[in-house]
Coordinates of N, CA and C in Angstrom, one line a residue:
M294 N 112.5 -40.6 -94.9 CA 111.3 -40.5 -95.3 C 110.9 -40.7 -96.9
P295 N 111.8 -41.7 -97.1 CA 111.2 -42.4 -98.5 C 110.2 -42.5 -99.2
N296 N 109.2 -42.3 -98.3 CA 107.7 -42.8 -98.3 C 106.4 -41.4 -98.8
H297 N 106.9 -40.6 -98.7 CA 105.9 -39.6 -98.4 C 107.1 -38.3 -98.8
I298 N 106.1 -37.2 -99.6 CA 106.9 -35.9 -100.3 C 106.1 -34.9 -98.9
H299 N 106.6 -33.9 -98.6 CA 106.5 -32.6 -98.3 C 106.2 -31.2 -99.2
G300 N 105.4 -30.9 -99.4 CA 105.5 -29.6 -100.2 C 104.7 -28.2 -99.9
I301 N 104.8 -27.2 -100.5 CA 104.2 -26.0 -100.1 C 103.6 -25.4 -101.4
I302 N 102.5 -25.1 -101.6 CA 101.6 -25.0 -102.6 C 101.1 -23.5 -102.8
G303 N 101.7 -22.5 -103.4 CA 100.8 -21.1 -103.0 C 99.9 -21.0 -104.0
L304 N 98.9 -20.6 -103.9 CA 97.5 -20.3 -105.0 C 97.1 -18.9 -104.7
L305 N 97.1 -18.4 -106.0 CA 97.0 -16.7 -105.1 C 96.2 -16.5 -106.5
G306 N 95.5 -15.6 -106.0 CA 94.5 -14.9 -107.4 C 93.3 -15.4 -107.2
N307 N 91.6 -15.0 -108.0 CA 90.5 -15.2 -108.6 C 90.7 -16.7 -109.1
H308 N 91.6 -16.6 -110.1 CA 91.6 -17.4 -110.8 C 92.5 -19.0 -110.9
A309 N 92.9 -19.1 -109.5 CA 93.9 -20.2 -109.4 C 93.1 -20.9 -109.2
P310 N 93.5 -22.4 -109.7 CA 93.0 -23.9 -109.1 C 92.7 -24.0 -107.8
S311 N 92.0 -25.1 -107.8 CA 92.0 -25.9 -106.4 C 93.0 -26.3 -106.1
L312 N 93.2 -26.5 -105.1 CA 94.5 -27.2 -104.5 C 94.5 -28.9 -104.8
G313 N 92.9 -29.3 -104.7 CA 92.8 -30.4 -105.5 C 93.2 -30.8 -106.7
R314 N 92.9 -29.9 -107.5 CA 92.9 -30.0 -108.5 C 94.8 -29.9 -109.1
V315 N 95.6 -29.1 -108.5 CA 96.6 -29.0 -108.4 C 97.6 -30.8 -108.1
V316 N 97.1 -31.1 -106.9 CA 97.2 -32.8 -106.2 C 97.1 -33.6 -107.5
N317 N 96.0 -33.1 -107.9 CA 95.5 -34.9 -108.9 C 96.5 -34.5 -110.0
K318 N 96.5 -33.3 -110.5 CA 97.6 -32.9 -112.1 C 98.7 -33.6 -111.5
F319 N 99.5 -33.2 -110.3 CA 100.8 -33.7 -109.8 C 100.6 -35.0 -110.0
K320 N 100.4 -36.2 -109.2 CA 99.7 -37.0 -109.0 C 99.8 -37.7 -110.6
G321 N 98.8 -37.2 -110.9 CA 98.7 -38.0 -112.7 C 100.0 -37.8 -113.6
L322 N 100.8 -36.4 -113.0 CA 102.0 -36.6 -114.2 C 103.0 -37.6 -113.7
I323 N 103.1 -37.7 -112.5 CA 104.2 -38.9 -111.9 C 103.3 -40.0 -112.6
S324 N 102.1 -40.6 -112.0 CA 101.9 -41.9 -112.5 C 101.8 -42.3 -113.5
H325 N 101.9 -41.4 -114.7 CA 101.6 -41.7 -116.0 C 103.4 -41.9 -116.4
K326 N 104.8 -41.4 -116.0 CA 105.9 -41.3 -116.2 C 106.2 -42.5 -115.5
Y327 N 105.5 -43.5 -114.8 CA 106.2 -44.1 -114.4 C 105.1 -45.6 -114.7
G328 N 104.0 -45.2 -115.3 CA 103.3 -45.9 -115.9 C 102.6 -46.6 -114.5
R329 N 102.4 -46.3 -113.6 CA 101.5 -46.9 -112.5 C 101.4 -45.7 -111.6
T330 N 100.3 -46.2 -110.8 CA 99.7 -45.5 -109.6 C 100.7 -45.7 -108.7
I331 N 101.5 -44.8 -107.7 CA 102.6 -45.1 -106.3 C 101.8 -44.1 -105.5
W332 N 100.6 -43.3 -105.3 CA 100.1 -42.7 -104.6 C 99.0 -43.2 -104.1
Q333 N 99.0 -42.8 -102.2 CA 97.8 -43.1 -101.5 C 96.8 -42.3 -102.0
R334 N 95.3 -42.5 -101.4 CA 94.0 -42.1 -102.4 C 94.2 -40.2 -102.0
G335 N 94.5 -40.2 -100.6 CA 94.2 -38.7 -99.9 C 95.4 -37.8 -99.8
Y336 N 95.2 -37.1 -99.5 CA 96.4 -36.1 -98.6 C 96.1 -35.2 -97.5
F337 N 97.2 -34.7 -97.2 CA 97.0 -34.1 -95.8 C 97.4 -32.7 -96.2
E338 N 96.5 -31.6 -95.9 CA 96.4 -30.2 -96.3 C 96.2 -29.3 -95.3
H339 N 96.9 -28.2 -95.0 CA 96.9 -27.1 -94.0 C 97.1 -26.0 -94.7
V340 N 96.6 -25.2 -94.3 CA 96.2 -23.6 -95.0 C 97.1 -23.0 -94.2
V341 N 98.1 -22.0 -94.6 CA 99.2 -21.3 -94.2 C 98.6 -20.1 -93.8
R342 N 98.0 -19.7 -93.0 CA 97.5 -18.6 -92.3 C 99.0 -17.0 -91.9
S343 N 99.8 -17.4 -91.5 CA 100.7 -16.2 -91.5 C 101.7 -16.9 -91.9
E344 N 102.7 -15.0 -91.8 CA 104.1 -16.0 -92.1 C 104.9 -16.5 -90.7
R345 N 104.5 -16.3 -89.2 CA 104.9 -17.5 -88.6 C 104.4 -19.0 -88.7
D346 N 103.2 -19.1 -88.9 CA 102.9 -20.2 -90.0 C 103.4 -21.4 -91.0
F347 N 103.9 -20.2 -92.1 CA 104.8 -20.1 -92.9 C 106.2 -21.1 -92.5
L348 N 106.9 -20.1 -91.9 CA 108.1 -20.8 -91.3 C 108.1 -22.1 -90.2
K349 N 107.4 -22.1 -89.7 CA 107.2 -23.5 -88.8 C 106.9 -24.7 -89.8
I350 N 106.2 -24.5 -90.9 CA 105.9 -25.7 -91.6 C 107.3 -25.9 -92.7
W351 N 107.7 -24.4 -92.8 CA 109.1 -24.9 -93.7 C 110.1 -25.4 -92.8
E352 N 110.1 -25.2 -91.7 CA 110.9 -25.9 -91.2 C 111.1 -27.3 -90.7
Y353 N 109.7 -27.5 -90.4 CA 109.5 -29.0 -90.1 C 110.3 -29.8 -91.8
I354 N 109.7 -29.3 -92.6 CA 109.8 -29.7 -94.4 C 111.4 -30.5 -94.2
E355 N 112.0 -29.0 -94.0 CA 113.4 -29.0 -94.0 C 114.3 -30.2 -93.0
N356 N 113.3 -30.2 -92.0 CA 114.2 -30.9 -90.8 C 113.8 -32.5 -91.1
N357 N 112.9 -32.6 -91.3 CA 111.8 -34.2 -91.6 C 112.8 -35.4 -91.9
P358 N 113.8 -35.2 -93.3 CA 114.5 -36.0 -93.4 C 115.5 -36.3 -92.2
V359 N 115.8 -35.9 -91.4 CA 117.1 -36.2 -90.6 C 116.0 -36.7 -89.3
N360 N 114.8 -36.0 -89.2 CA 114.3 -36.8 -87.9 C 113.5 -37.8 -88.3
W361 N 113.0 -38.4 -89.6 CA 113.0 -39.2 -90.0 C 114.3 -40.6 -89.8
Q362 N 115.3 -40.3 -90.1 CA 116.2 -41.2 -89.8 C 116.8 -41.2 -88.1
L363 N 116.7 -40.3 -87.5 CA 116.7 -40.1 -86.0 C 115.6 -41.3 -86.0
R364 N 114.5 -41.1 -85.6 CA 113.6 -42.3 -85.3 C 113.6 -43.2 -85.7
R365 N 113.8 -43.4 -87.0 CA 114.3 -44.7 -87.2 C 115.4 -45.9 -86.8
Q366 N 116.6 -44.7 -86.7 CA 117.7 -45.6 -85.9 C 117.1 -46.1 -84.2
A367 N 116.4 -44.8 -84.0 CA 115.9 -44.9 -82.5 C 114.8 -46.5 -82.4
V368 N 114.3 -46.8 -83.5 CA 113.4 -48.2 -83.5 C 114.4 -49.3 -83.8
R369 N 115.3 -49.1 -83.9 CA 116.1 -50.4 -84.3 C 117.4 -50.7 -83.2
E370 N 117.2 -49.4 -82.6 CA 118.0 -49.5 -81.1 C 117.4 -50.7 -80.2
R371 N 116.1 -50.1 -80.4 CA 115.0 -50.6 -79.1 C 114.7 -52.3 -80.1
E372 N 115.2 -52.3 -80.9 CA 114.6 -53.9 -80.9 C 115.7 -55.4 -80.7

């Protein structure tokens, strides 16, 4: 998965910044470091509402690099 990232961001409390502000700041800092933007315009978000949901998302993120590699190999084998 060299073309995207996954993350879980916890925003707690009444004075927490919005997710949009956090993502915008993150993208801005990385773009500044590289001297150009490397990001697509939007992003996908999912609100975690339970521990079960959190664990499912965590497992997806943890397994994503291996699954990406397996899908890539499968595509090459079909070619």
